[in-house]
Structures are given as C-alpha cells and as structure tokens.
Amino acid sequence: MAEAENIVVATAEKIFADLADPQTINHDKNGGWRLPLWQALSEAGLPLAWVAEELGGAGADLADGFAVVNAAGRFAVAVPLAETLLAGWLLQQGGIAAPEGSMTIAPARPNDRIALGADGTLSGRARGVAFAKAARHVAVVAHGDDGVSIALVAADQLRIEPGLSLANDPSDTVIFDRMAPVAIRSAPAGFDQDNMMLMGGVVRGLQIAGALDRLLEISVTYAGERVAFEKPIGKFQAVQHNLARLAGEAAAANAAATSAADAIARSGAFDDAVFLEAASAKIRCAEAAEKGAAIAHQVHGAIGFTTEHILHRFSLRARAWRDDFGSESHWAVALGRRIAARGADELWPLVASR
C-alpha cells in the first residue's frame, strides 16, 4: 500500500510541478493554466481516485487520496480536485456511479440542510459550496422522512449565486428548488451529514497542513536571502524565533491531519474515535492556519502582502479553508458536547489505542 501511495503522490506532484507552479499562475491573469491542469489530473484518474472501478473511478485507497490532497495543499491549487474527490467518495457511499467532469458537494456547512420531499425532489439552500458554479454535478446529502439519502444533481439545473472565498476562489450559494436529482439512493446505515462534514474537515486539514509546509519553506528561504544591517535577517534572533513558531504550527497541523486521515482510512465507520480525531484535527489545523499565516507575513514584511508575491496564494487559502465543513468553534462545541455526554474516561482511551 505504501508503494502504491508513493506512486500516486509522485504522479500528482509531477503534474502540480509541471502545470501548477505558483509563480506562473500568479502572473496568468486569464486563468489559462486551469484547463491543462485539470485535463492532466483527470487523465491520471486523480479526481475520482476514491471511486471504485465498477462505479467509474480509479479505485484507489483512502490513504492515496488523502496524500494527493496534502500535495495539492502544498501547491495551493485553485481547481476542484478536493471537491471532486469528496463528491466521488460521497456518491460511492450510496452506490451511485460517478460522472465525468468536475464535481462539488453540498451542504458545505454543518447547519445547512437539503430536504428530500415525498415526490423525490430536493429543496433547500447550501452556502459556501466551493466551485459550484464551475462544477458539472453536485453530490448531495439530503434528509427525508425515511432518513438520509445521497443524491447526484446536474449543476446546470440548479440556481447558483456566485460568491468568493477569502482567497478569491469560488464559494457559492446553491439553491435547490424542488430539484429532481439525476440519481438518488438511501445512505448506508449509520451514515449522516456529520460523517460528510468530518471527512471534508479532514481533507481541508490536510490542505492547510500542505499550505503551511510551503509557507515555512518560502519563509525560511526568504529569511536566508533578505539582507538587513549587512547580514541575512534569518540570523536575527527574533526572526529565528518566528520561524521556529511557524515550524511548530506546520508540524502540529501535519500531525493532527495525518493522524485523523489515518484513523478514517483504517476504520470501517465514523465511530467515536474517528470523531475525536477528525474534530480535533479540524480545530488544530484551523488554529495553525491563522497563526502560521500571520507569522509568515510578519517574516516577509510588506513584500508578503503584495499580489505579485506568491505568499498570499498559500496564506489566504489556508485561512479560507478554516471555515469549510465547520469552523474550529463549531467542532470545539461538538467535541465538548460529545465528551460531556460520554465522559472523557470513556472516549480518550479509544484515541490512545490507535
């Protein structure tokens, strides 16, 4: 499995290095880089890596997809790779074949709900749906009288109100007005919207961890090259202290996100241990995004705030990903309630055993 994962990640990183260089993208004001990048990713089977072969995907392990997402974070790619991966994973939970092209998922916020009517149509509003305007299909978790269902909807049949995230990436509002899905199936026993939110939160955590790795790399390089008072600023104790803090935030995010991803990959269900891992990871990665981005910009000074510099591609996305699939405050409350209801003595040993 480790060898397969290395091959998958190496393929993804090669594509990103060739077609998603941050500096090249920064200077491409027309977005001409997006189509070649997406075509290369699609030809490699990466967007549908989590979909079984019989359902139209590549049939890769969860660990492979998680590693690809982390690599995508290191390049801050602004294409719906993570969203299509998540949509494919969600459709597979219902045994629905994945269509070709880009996808996204809805809802993207824990408190939004899509209702399934008695006539089989979907109604409701989903906010903050990444890349909805550019997607061909939307994978949906819907709630009806008979429980939770998973649906596939054609995006061109939806009303989509365009919006932007902090990083100026599409973050749209999707309105379902008695919309008939392309396909719909009952969710497996025990699957609910929180499971999807936890999965999405771990994906965002891995992206944040990847972005923080690059922020650290860029900041260390800059501190070694920028000269002030006849020596590199990296020689000054205050700058060294900041870089050490940034390294600590990056390490914490990586440890939390990879541990949660490993828990999901190893577990057959979203049990209490997975909940604790995933919720804790989203909280810690969100905190690291805020602190790490601030430190990186402080090291760079004014130059880091200019649009010409690539730093903002990573810092803004790391911060924007904080709120997707539930903010740290949402999961802190949910985690506290779960511990209060079950008892810390009962729950924490489950995590320790992993």
PDB file of C-alpha atoms in Angstrom, residues 8-294:
ATOM      1  CA  VAL A   8       0.061   8.159  -6.696  1.00  0.00           C
ATOM      2  CA  VAL A   9       1.585  11.087  -4.810  1.00  0.00           C
ATOM      3  CA  ALA A  10       4.583  11.234  -7.145  1.00  0.00           C
ATOM      4  CA  THR A  11       2.201  11.399 -10.112  1.00  0.00           C
ATOM      5  CA  ALA A  12       0.219  14.208  -8.511  1.00  0.00           C
ATOM      6  CA  GLU A  13       3.304  16.184  -7.539  1.00  0.00           C
ATOM      7  CA  LYS A  14       4.743  15.836 -11.042  1.00  0.00           C
ATOM      8  CA  ILE A  15       1.531  17.238 -12.524  1.00  0.00           C
ATOM      9  CA  PHE A  16       1.448  20.084  -9.999  1.00  0.00           C
ATOM     10  CA  ALA A  17       5.114  20.930 -10.581  1.00  0.00           C
ATOM     11  CA  ASP A  18       4.644  21.000 -14.362  1.00  0.00           C
ATOM     12  CA  LEU A  19       1.277  22.762 -14.570  1.00  0.00           C
ATOM     13  CA  ALA A  20       0.601  24.489 -11.245  1.00  0.00           C
ATOM     14  CA  ASP A  21       3.714  26.490 -10.471  1.00  0.00           C
ATOM     15  CA  PRO A  22       2.503  29.226  -8.076  1.00  0.00           C
ATOM     16  CA  GLN A  23       4.602  31.965  -9.646  1.00  0.00           C
ATOM     17  CA  THR A  24       3.405  31.104 -13.154  1.00  0.00           C
ATOM     18  CA  ILE A  25      -0.209  31.047 -12.000  1.00  0.00           C
ATOM     19  CA  ASN A  26       0.285  34.352 -10.201  1.00  0.00           C
ATOM     20  CA  HIS A  27       1.198  36.030 -13.472  1.00  0.00           C
ATOM     21  CA  ASP A  28      -1.557  34.357 -15.516  1.00  0.00           C
ATOM     22  CA  LYS A  29      -4.445  36.795 -15.148  1.00  0.00           C
ATOM     23  CA  ASN A  30      -6.650  34.948 -17.656  1.00  0.00           C
ATOM     24  CA  GLY A  31      -6.662  31.565 -15.912  1.00  0.00           C
ATOM     25  CA  GLY A  32      -5.282  29.735 -18.925  1.00  0.00           C
ATOM     26  CA  TRP A  33      -3.484  27.278 -16.638  1.00  0.00           C
ATOM     27  CA  ARG A  34      -6.691  25.708 -15.278  1.00  0.00           C
ATOM     28  CA  LEU A  35      -7.792  23.577 -18.247  1.00  0.00           C
ATOM     29  CA  PRO A  36      -4.396  21.893 -18.905  1.00  0.00           C
ATOM     30  CA  LEU A  37      -4.017  21.172 -15.183  1.00  0.00           C
ATOM     31  CA  TRP A  38      -7.494  19.678 -14.873  1.00  0.00           C
ATOM     32  CA  GLN A  39      -7.049  17.591 -18.013  1.00  0.00           C
ATOM     33  CA  ALA A  40      -3.780  16.175 -16.702  1.00  0.00           C
ATOM     34  CA  LEU A  41      -5.302  15.373 -13.308  1.00  0.00           C
ATOM     35  CA  SER A  42      -8.320  13.725 -14.953  1.00  0.00           C
ATOM     36  CA  GLU A  43      -6.199  11.637 -17.308  1.00  0.00           C
ATOM     37  CA  ALA A  44      -4.274  10.366 -14.280  1.00  0.00           C
ATOM     38  CA  GLY A  45      -7.563   9.405 -12.597  1.00  0.00           C
ATOM     39  CA  LEU A  46      -6.889  11.556  -9.541  1.00  0.00           C
ATOM     40  CA  PRO A  47     -10.237  13.407  -9.183  1.00  0.00           C
ATOM     41  CA  LEU A  48     -12.106  10.083  -8.980  1.00  0.00           C
ATOM     42  CA  ALA A  49      -9.433   8.229  -7.026  1.00  0.00           C
ATOM     43  CA  TRP A  50     -11.883   7.346  -4.233  1.00  0.00           C
ATOM     44  CA  VAL A  51     -14.478   5.846  -6.576  1.00  0.00           C
ATOM     45  CA  ALA A  52     -14.472   2.104  -7.197  1.00  0.00           C
ATOM     46  CA  GLU A  53     -13.647   0.980 -10.728  1.00  0.00           C
ATOM     47  CA  GLU A  54     -17.100  -0.504 -11.232  1.00  0.00           C
ATOM     48  CA  LEU A  55     -18.588   2.921 -10.446  1.00  0.00           C
ATOM     49  CA  GLY A  56     -16.365   4.773 -12.909  1.00  0.00           C
ATOM     50  CA  GLY A  57     -13.362   5.653 -10.753  1.00  0.00           C
ATOM     51  CA  ALA A  58      -9.759   4.656 -10.158  1.00  0.00           C
ATOM     52  CA  GLY A  59     -10.408   2.519  -7.081  1.00  0.00           C
ATOM     53  CA  ALA A  60      -7.515   3.932  -5.028  1.00  0.00           C
ATOM     54  CA  ASP A  61      -7.237   3.607  -1.266  1.00  0.00           C
ATOM     55  CA  LEU A  62      -8.378   6.397   1.016  1.00  0.00           C
ATOM     56  CA  ALA A  63      -4.760   6.884   2.076  1.00  0.00           C
ATOM     57  CA  ASP A  64      -3.770   7.570  -1.547  1.00  0.00           C
ATOM     58  CA  GLY A  65      -6.400  10.272  -1.930  1.00  0.00           C
ATOM     59  CA  PHE A  66      -5.504  11.883   1.387  1.00  0.00           C
ATOM     60  CA  ALA A  67      -1.872  12.087   0.278  1.00  0.00           C
ATOM     61  CA  VAL A  68      -2.903  13.700  -3.017  1.00  0.00           C
ATOM     62  CA  VAL A  69      -4.971  16.296  -1.144  1.00  0.00           C
ATOM     63  CA  ASN A  70      -1.993  17.142   1.060  1.00  0.00           C
ATOM     64  CA  ALA A  71       0.190  17.548  -2.032  1.00  0.00           C
ATOM     65  CA  ALA A  72      -2.452  19.813  -3.587  1.00  0.00           C
ATOM     66  CA  GLY A  73      -2.297  21.993  -0.481  1.00  0.00           C
ATOM     67  CA  ARG A  74       1.449  22.377  -0.930  1.00  0.00           C
ATOM     68  CA  PHE A  75       0.775  23.899  -4.355  1.00  0.00           C
ATOM     69  CA  ALA A  76      -2.382  25.806  -3.300  1.00  0.00           C
ATOM     70  CA  VAL A  77      -4.135  24.631  -6.454  1.00  0.00           C
ATOM     71  CA  ALA A  78      -7.366  26.517  -7.150  1.00  0.00           C
ATOM     72  CA  VAL A  79      -9.190  23.738  -9.008  1.00  0.00           C
ATOM     73  CA  PRO A  80     -11.943  21.469  -7.615  1.00  0.00           C
ATOM     74  CA  LEU A  81      -9.711  18.437  -7.067  1.00  0.00           C
ATOM     75  CA  ALA A  82     -10.503  18.013  -3.363  1.00  0.00           C
ATOM     76  CA  GLU A  83     -14.188  18.719  -4.004  1.00  0.00           C
ATOM     77  CA  THR A  84     -14.435  16.138  -6.790  1.00  0.00           C
ATOM     78  CA  LEU A  85     -12.634  13.588  -4.635  1.00  0.00           C
ATOM     79  CA  LEU A  86     -15.116  14.203  -1.818  1.00  0.00           C
ATOM     80  CA  ALA A  87     -18.097  14.084  -4.186  1.00  0.00           C
ATOM     81  CA  GLY A  88     -16.932  10.773  -5.619  1.00  0.00           C
ATOM     82  CA  TRP A  89     -16.443   9.359  -2.131  1.00  0.00           C
ATOM     83  CA  LEU A  90     -19.931  10.521  -1.132  1.00  0.00           C
ATOM     84  CA  LEU A  91     -21.572   9.027  -4.226  1.00  0.00           C
ATOM     85  CA  GLN A  92     -19.856   5.723  -3.568  1.00  0.00           C
ATOM     86  CA  GLN A  93     -21.465   5.593  -0.119  1.00  0.00           C
ATOM     87  CA  GLY A  94     -24.793   5.353  -1.950  1.00  0.00           C
ATOM     88  CA  GLY A  95     -23.543   3.106  -4.755  1.00  0.00           C
ATOM     89  CA  ILE A  96     -24.030   5.849  -7.362  1.00  0.00           C
ATOM     90  CA  ALA A  97     -21.735   5.859 -10.390  1.00  0.00           C
ATOM     91  CA  ALA A  98     -19.572   8.951 -10.677  1.00  0.00           C
ATOM     92  CA  PRO A  99     -19.997  11.049 -13.832  1.00  0.00           C
ATOM     93  CA  GLU A 100     -17.148  12.594 -15.761  1.00  0.00           C
ATOM     94  CA  GLY A 101     -16.044  16.144 -15.082  1.00  0.00           C
ATOM     95  CA  SER A 102     -15.657  18.289 -12.011  1.00  0.00           C
ATOM     96  CA  MET A 103     -17.992  17.953  -9.041  1.00  0.00           C
ATOM     97  CA  THR A 104     -18.586  19.500  -5.655  1.00  0.00           C
ATOM     98  CA  ILE A 105     -20.622  18.567  -2.588  1.00  0.00           C
ATOM     99  CA  ALA A 106     -23.474  20.096  -0.662  1.00  0.00           C
ATOM    100  CA  PRO A 107     -24.147  21.109   2.013  1.00  0.00           C
ATOM    101  CA  ALA A 108     -20.726  22.506   2.927  1.00  0.00           C
ATOM    102  CA  ARG A 109     -21.762  23.896   6.318  1.00  0.00           C
ATOM    103  CA  PRO A 110     -22.975  21.769   9.235  1.00  0.00           C
ATOM    104  CA  ASN A 111     -26.150  23.755   9.881  1.00  0.00           C
ATOM    105  CA  ASP A 112     -27.406  23.773   6.279  1.00  0.00           C
ATOM    106  CA  ARG A 113     -29.918  21.082   5.317  1.00  0.00           C
ATOM    107  CA  ILE A 114     -31.251  19.851   1.989  1.00  0.00           C
ATOM    108  CA  ALA A 115     -34.720  18.320   2.290  1.00  0.00           C
ATOM    109  CA  LEU A 116     -35.925  15.341   0.270  1.00  0.00           C
ATOM    110  CA  GLY A 117     -39.633  15.673  -0.479  1.00  0.00           C
ATOM    111  CA  ALA A 118     -42.174  12.901  -0.771  1.00  0.00           C
ATOM    112  CA  ASP A 119     -42.081  13.402  -4.553  1.00  0.00           C
ATOM    113  CA  GLY A 120     -38.342  12.713  -4.676  1.00  0.00           C
ATOM    114  CA  THR A 121     -37.276  16.315  -5.276  1.00  0.00           C
ATOM    115  CA  LEU A 122     -34.701  18.306  -3.320  1.00  0.00           C
ATOM    116  CA  SER A 123     -35.244  21.670  -1.661  1.00  0.00           C
ATOM    117  CA  GLY A 124     -33.053  23.931   0.422  1.00  0.00           C
ATOM    118  CA  ARG A 125     -30.088  26.261   0.384  1.00  0.00           C
ATOM    119  CA  ALA A 126     -26.409  25.381   0.752  1.00  0.00           C
ATOM    120  CA  ARG A 127     -23.923  28.165   1.443  1.00  0.00           C
ATOM    121  CA  GLY A 128     -20.188  28.250   0.877  1.00  0.00           C
ATOM    122  CA  VAL A 129     -20.153  25.467  -1.716  1.00  0.00           C
ATOM    123  CA  ALA A 130     -16.720  25.518  -3.330  1.00  0.00           C
ATOM    124  CA  PHE A 131     -16.561  25.665  -7.137  1.00  0.00           C
ATOM    125  CA  ALA A 132     -20.312  25.099  -7.535  1.00  0.00           C
ATOM    126  CA  LYS A 133     -20.549  27.480 -10.493  1.00  0.00           C
ATOM    127  CA  ALA A 134     -17.803  25.604 -12.348  1.00  0.00           C
ATOM    128  CA  ALA A 135     -18.936  22.084 -11.456  1.00  0.00           C
ATOM    129  CA  ARG A 136     -20.897  19.794 -13.758  1.00  0.00           C
ATOM    130  CA  HIS A 137     -22.534  17.891 -10.919  1.00  0.00           C
ATOM    131  CA  VAL A 138     -23.174  18.236  -7.208  1.00  0.00           C
ATOM    132  CA  ALA A 139     -23.220  15.307  -4.784  1.00  0.00           C
ATOM    133  CA  VAL A 140     -25.763  15.940  -2.059  1.00  0.00           C
ATOM    134  CA  VAL A 141     -26.665  14.648   1.388  1.00  0.00           C
ATOM    135  CA  ALA A 142     -30.438  15.029   1.766  1.00  0.00           C
ATOM    136  CA  HIS A 143     -32.826  14.451   4.661  1.00  0.00           C
ATOM    137  CA  GLY A 144     -36.294  12.961   4.207  1.00  0.00           C
ATOM    138  CA  ASP A 145     -38.979  11.231   6.203  1.00  0.00           C
ATOM    139  CA  ASP A 146     -37.273   7.887   5.640  1.00  0.00           C
ATOM    140  CA  GLY A 147     -33.832   9.092   6.735  1.00  0.00           C
ATOM    141  CA  VAL A 148     -30.675  10.246   4.975  1.00  0.00           C
ATOM    142  CA  SER A 149     -30.173   9.890   1.227  1.00  0.00           C
ATOM    143  CA  ILE A 150     -27.329  10.586  -1.182  1.00  0.00           C
ATOM    144  CA  ALA A 151     -28.133  12.226  -4.498  1.00  0.00           C
ATOM    145  CA  LEU A 152     -26.424  13.315  -7.696  1.00  0.00           C
ATOM    146  CA  VAL A 153     -27.674  16.562  -9.226  1.00  0.00           C
ATOM    147  CA  ALA A 154     -26.785  18.254 -12.525  1.00  0.00           C
ATOM    148  CA  ALA A 155     -25.332  21.646 -11.669  1.00  0.00           C
ATOM    149  CA  ASP A 156     -26.873  23.369 -14.692  1.00  0.00           C
ATOM    150  CA  GLN A 157     -30.323  22.617 -13.257  1.00  0.00           C
ATOM    151  CA  LEU A 158     -29.605  24.491 -10.031  1.00  0.00           C
ATOM    152  CA  ARG A 159     -29.803  28.156  -9.128  1.00  0.00           C
ATOM    153  CA  ILE A 160     -26.320  29.202  -8.098  1.00  0.00           C
ATOM    154  CA  GLU A 161     -25.466  32.565  -6.582  1.00  0.00           C
ATOM    155  CA  PRO A 162     -21.760  33.250  -7.178  1.00  0.00           C
ATOM    156  CA  GLY A 163     -19.561  34.080  -4.237  1.00  0.00           C
ATOM    157  CA  LEU A 164     -15.878  34.233  -3.360  1.00  0.00           C
ATOM    158  CA  SER A 165     -13.832  32.879  -0.506  1.00  0.00           C
ATOM    159  CA  LEU A 166     -11.153  34.840   1.326  1.00  0.00           C
ATOM    160  CA  ALA A 167      -8.705  33.570  -1.314  1.00  0.00           C
ATOM    161  CA  ASN A 168     -10.989  34.727  -4.182  1.00  0.00           C
ATOM    162  CA  ASP A 169     -11.844  31.141  -5.073  1.00  0.00           C
ATOM    163  CA  PRO A 170     -15.487  30.298  -5.907  1.00  0.00           C
ATOM    164  CA  SER A 171     -17.570  29.834  -2.758  1.00  0.00           C
ATOM    165  CA  ASP A 172     -21.139  29.821  -3.994  1.00  0.00           C
ATOM    166  CA  THR A 173     -24.649  29.543  -2.621  1.00  0.00           C
ATOM    167  CA  VAL A 174     -26.613  26.689  -4.201  1.00  0.00           C
ATOM    168  CA  ILE A 175     -30.410  26.791  -4.154  1.00  0.00           C
ATOM    169  CA  PHE A 176     -32.424  23.593  -4.585  1.00  0.00           C
ATOM    170  CA  ASP A 177     -35.997  24.434  -5.585  1.00  0.00           C
ATOM    171  CA  ARG A 178     -37.863  21.139  -5.903  1.00  0.00           C
ATOM    172  CA  MET A 179     -34.984  19.842  -7.969  1.00  0.00           C
ATOM    173  CA  ALA A 180     -35.181  16.315  -9.417  1.00  0.00           C
ATOM    174  CA  PRO A 181     -31.831  14.524  -8.976  1.00  0.00           C
ATOM    175  CA  VAL A 182     -30.098  12.508 -11.674  1.00  0.00           C
ATOM    176  CA  ALA A 183     -29.799   9.632  -9.200  1.00  0.00           C
ATOM    177  CA  ILE A 184     -30.642   9.100  -5.545  1.00  0.00           C
ATOM    178  CA  ARG A 185     -30.045   6.245  -3.109  1.00  0.00           C
ATOM    179  CA  SER A 186     -30.540   5.698   0.596  1.00  0.00           C
ATOM    180  CA  ALA A 187     -27.397   6.282   2.634  1.00  0.00           C
ATOM    181  CA  PRO A 188     -25.894   3.228   4.342  1.00  0.00           C
ATOM    182  CA  ALA A 189     -26.932   2.540   7.929  1.00  0.00           C
ATOM    183  CA  GLY A 190     -25.245   4.916  10.360  1.00  0.00           C
ATOM    184  CA  PHE A 191     -24.174   7.418   7.694  1.00  0.00           C
ATOM    185  CA  ASP A 192     -25.270  11.015   8.235  1.00  0.00           C
ATOM    186  CA  GLN A 193     -24.314  14.567   7.304  1.00  0.00           C
ATOM    187  CA  ASP A 194     -21.844  14.810  10.181  1.00  0.00           C
ATOM    188  CA  ASN A 195     -19.846  11.993   8.602  1.00  0.00           C
ATOM    189  CA  MET A 196     -19.509  14.022   5.418  1.00  0.00           C
ATOM    190  CA  MET A 197     -18.556  17.132   7.397  1.00  0.00           C
ATOM    191  CA  LEU A 198     -15.872  15.220   9.287  1.00  0.00           C
ATOM    192  CA  MET A 199     -14.478  13.790   6.046  1.00  0.00           C
ATOM    193  CA  GLY A 200     -14.468  17.243   4.466  1.00  0.00           C
ATOM    194  CA  GLY A 201     -12.872  18.732   7.568  1.00  0.00           C
ATOM    195  CA  VAL A 202     -10.005  16.248   7.448  1.00  0.00           C
ATOM    196  CA  VAL A 203      -9.484  16.982   3.746  1.00  0.00           C
ATOM    197  CA  ARG A 204      -9.311  20.705   4.497  1.00  0.00           C
ATOM    198  CA  GLY A 205      -6.943  19.990   7.375  1.00  0.00           C
ATOM    199  CA  LEU A 206      -4.581  18.145   5.048  1.00  0.00           C
ATOM    200  CA  GLN A 207      -4.727  21.028   2.575  1.00  0.00           C
ATOM    201  CA  ILE A 208      -3.966  23.506   5.358  1.00  0.00           C
ATOM    202  CA  ALA A 209      -1.037  21.370   6.502  1.00  0.00           C
ATOM    203  CA  GLY A 210       0.339  21.298   2.959  1.00  0.00           C
ATOM    204  CA  ALA A 211      -0.020  25.061   2.587  1.00  0.00           C
ATOM    205  CA  LEU A 212       1.745  25.644   5.922  1.00  0.00           C
ATOM    206  CA  ASP A 213       4.635  23.451   4.777  1.00  0.00           C
ATOM    207  CA  ARG A 214       5.093  25.738   1.784  1.00  0.00           C
ATOM    208  CA  LEU A 215       4.703  28.885   3.883  1.00  0.00           C
ATOM    209  CA  LEU A 216       7.517  27.620   6.086  1.00  0.00           C
ATOM    210  CA  GLU A 217       9.706  26.732   3.113  1.00  0.00           C
ATOM    211  CA  ILE A 218       9.154  30.110   1.451  1.00  0.00           C
ATOM    212  CA  SER A 219       9.755  31.992   4.699  1.00  0.00           C
ATOM    213  CA  VAL A 220      12.983  30.150   5.527  1.00  0.00           C
ATOM    214  CA  THR A 221      14.304  30.794   2.010  1.00  0.00           C
ATOM    215  CA  TYR A 222      13.397  34.474   2.181  1.00  0.00           C
ATOM    216  CA  ALA A 223      14.971  34.902   5.628  1.00  0.00           C
ATOM    217  CA  GLY A 224      18.199  33.419   4.308  1.00  0.00           C
ATOM    218  CA  GLU A 225      18.290  35.731   1.273  1.00  0.00           C
ATOM    219  CA  ARG A 226      16.977  39.042   2.640  1.00  0.00           C
ATOM    220  CA  VAL A 227      19.863  41.122   3.974  1.00  0.00           C
ATOM    221  CA  ALA A 228      19.481  43.839   6.586  1.00  0.00           C
ATOM    222  CA  PHE A 229      22.275  45.534   8.516  1.00  0.00           C
ATOM    223  CA  GLU A 230      24.762  43.582   6.421  1.00  0.00           C
ATOM    224  CA  LYS A 231      23.520  40.105   7.305  1.00  0.00           C
ATOM    225  CA  PRO A 232      20.585  37.839   6.402  1.00  0.00           C
ATOM    226  CA  ILE A 233      17.552  38.532   8.555  1.00  0.00           C
ATOM    227  CA  GLY A 234      17.468  34.823   9.367  1.00  0.00           C
ATOM    228  CA  LYS A 235      20.470  35.466  11.612  1.00  0.00           C
ATOM    229  CA  PHE A 236      18.432  37.709  13.899  1.00  0.00           C
ATOM    230  CA  GLN A 237      17.084  36.016  16.994  1.00  0.00           C
ATOM    231  CA  ALA A 238      13.584  37.475  16.631  1.00  0.00           C
ATOM    232  CA  VAL A 239      13.247  36.129  13.090  1.00  0.00           C
ATOM    233  CA  GLN A 240      14.620  32.743  14.137  1.00  0.00           C
ATOM    234  CA  HIS A 241      12.048  32.649  16.911  1.00  0.00           C
ATOM    235  CA  ASN A 242       9.232  33.382  14.444  1.00  0.00           C
ATOM    236  CA  LEU A 243      10.435  30.714  12.043  1.00  0.00           C
ATOM    237  CA  ALA A 244      10.558  28.204  14.889  1.00  0.00           C
ATOM    238  CA  ARG A 245       6.978  29.102  15.811  1.00  0.00           C
ATOM    239  CA  LEU A 246       5.899  28.698  12.177  1.00  0.00           C
ATOM    240  CA  ALA A 247       7.620  25.304  12.023  1.00  0.00           C
ATOM    241  CA  GLY A 248       5.762  24.301  15.172  1.00  0.00           C
ATOM    242  CA  GLU A 249       2.389  25.275  13.706  1.00  0.00           C
ATOM    243  CA  ALA A 250       3.128  23.405  10.470  1.00  0.00           C
ATOM    244  CA  ALA A 251       4.219  20.313  12.398  1.00  0.00           C
ATOM    245  CA  ALA A 252       1.125  20.422  14.612  1.00  0.00           C
ATOM    246  CA  ALA A 253      -1.189  20.717  11.613  1.00  0.00           C
ATOM    247  CA  ASN A 254       0.535  17.853   9.826  1.00  0.00           C
ATOM    248  CA  ALA A 255       0.430  15.608  12.886  1.00  0.00           C
ATOM    249  CA  ALA A 256      -3.242  16.287  13.580  1.00  0.00           C
ATOM    250  CA  ALA A 257      -4.413  15.997   9.963  1.00  0.00           C
ATOM    251  CA  THR A 258      -2.436  12.872   9.091  1.00  0.00           C
ATOM    252  CA  SER A 259      -3.494  11.157  12.307  1.00  0.00           C
ATOM    253  CA  ALA A 260      -7.162  11.858  11.542  1.00  0.00           C
ATOM    254  CA  ALA A 261      -6.749  10.721   7.929  1.00  0.00           C
ATOM    255  CA  ASP A 262      -5.119   7.506   9.106  1.00  0.00           C
ATOM    256  CA  ALA A 263      -7.976   6.911  11.568  1.00  0.00           C
ATOM    257  CA  ILE A 264     -10.555   7.258   8.788  1.00  0.00           C
ATOM    258  CA  ALA A 265      -8.552   5.087   6.373  1.00  0.00           C
ATOM    259  CA  ARG A 266      -8.217   2.314   8.962  1.00  0.00           C
ATOM    260  CA  SER A 267     -11.752   2.444  10.347  1.00  0.00           C
ATOM    261  CA  GLY A 268     -14.803   0.988   8.687  1.00  0.00           C
ATOM    262  CA  ALA A 269     -17.122   3.534  10.288  1.00  0.00           C
ATOM    263  CA  PHE A 270     -17.201   7.041  11.729  1.00  0.00           C
ATOM    264  CA  ASP A 271     -17.126   5.872  15.329  1.00  0.00           C
ATOM    265  CA  ASP A 272     -16.313   7.860  18.468  1.00  0.00           C
ATOM    266  CA  ALA A 273     -12.564   7.519  17.967  1.00  0.00           C
ATOM    267  CA  VAL A 274     -12.751   8.834  14.395  1.00  0.00           C
ATOM    268  CA  PHE A 275     -14.985  11.684  15.557  1.00  0.00           C
ATOM    269  CA  LEU A 276     -12.433  12.715  18.191  1.00  0.00           C
ATOM    270  CA  GLU A 277      -9.540  12.505  15.742  1.00  0.00           C
ATOM    271  CA  ALA A 278     -11.311  14.371  12.933  1.00  0.00           C
ATOM    272  CA  ALA A 279     -12.870  17.087  15.091  1.00  0.00           C
ATOM    273  CA  SER A 280      -9.609  17.679  16.950  1.00  0.00           C
ATOM    274  CA  ALA A 281      -7.714  17.854  13.660  1.00  0.00           C
ATOM    275  CA  LYS A 282     -10.051  20.459  12.201  1.00  0.00           C
ATOM    276  CA  ILE A 283      -9.728  22.585  15.343  1.00  0.00           C
ATOM    277  CA  ARG A 284      -5.920  22.376  15.474  1.00  0.00           C
ATOM    278  CA  CYS A 285      -5.388  22.872  11.738  1.00  0.00           C
ATOM    279  CA  ALA A 286      -7.671  25.918  11.727  1.00  0.00           C
ATOM    280  CA  GLU A 287      -5.727  27.440  14.603  1.00  0.00           C
ATOM    281  CA  ALA A 288      -2.449  26.676  12.841  1.00  0.00           C
ATOM    282  CA  ALA A 289      -3.702  28.332   9.647  1.00  0.00           C
ATOM    283  CA  GLU A 290      -4.418  31.573  11.468  1.00  0.00           C
ATOM    284  CA  LYS A 291      -1.190  31.666  13.455  1.00  0.00           C
ATOM    285  CA  GLY A 292       1.076  30.302  10.728  1.00  0.00           C
ATOM    286  CA  ALA A 293      -0.144  32.692   8.038  1.00  0.00           C
ATOM    287  CA  ALA A 294       0.354  35.672  10.347  1.00  0.00           C
TER     288      ALA A 294
END
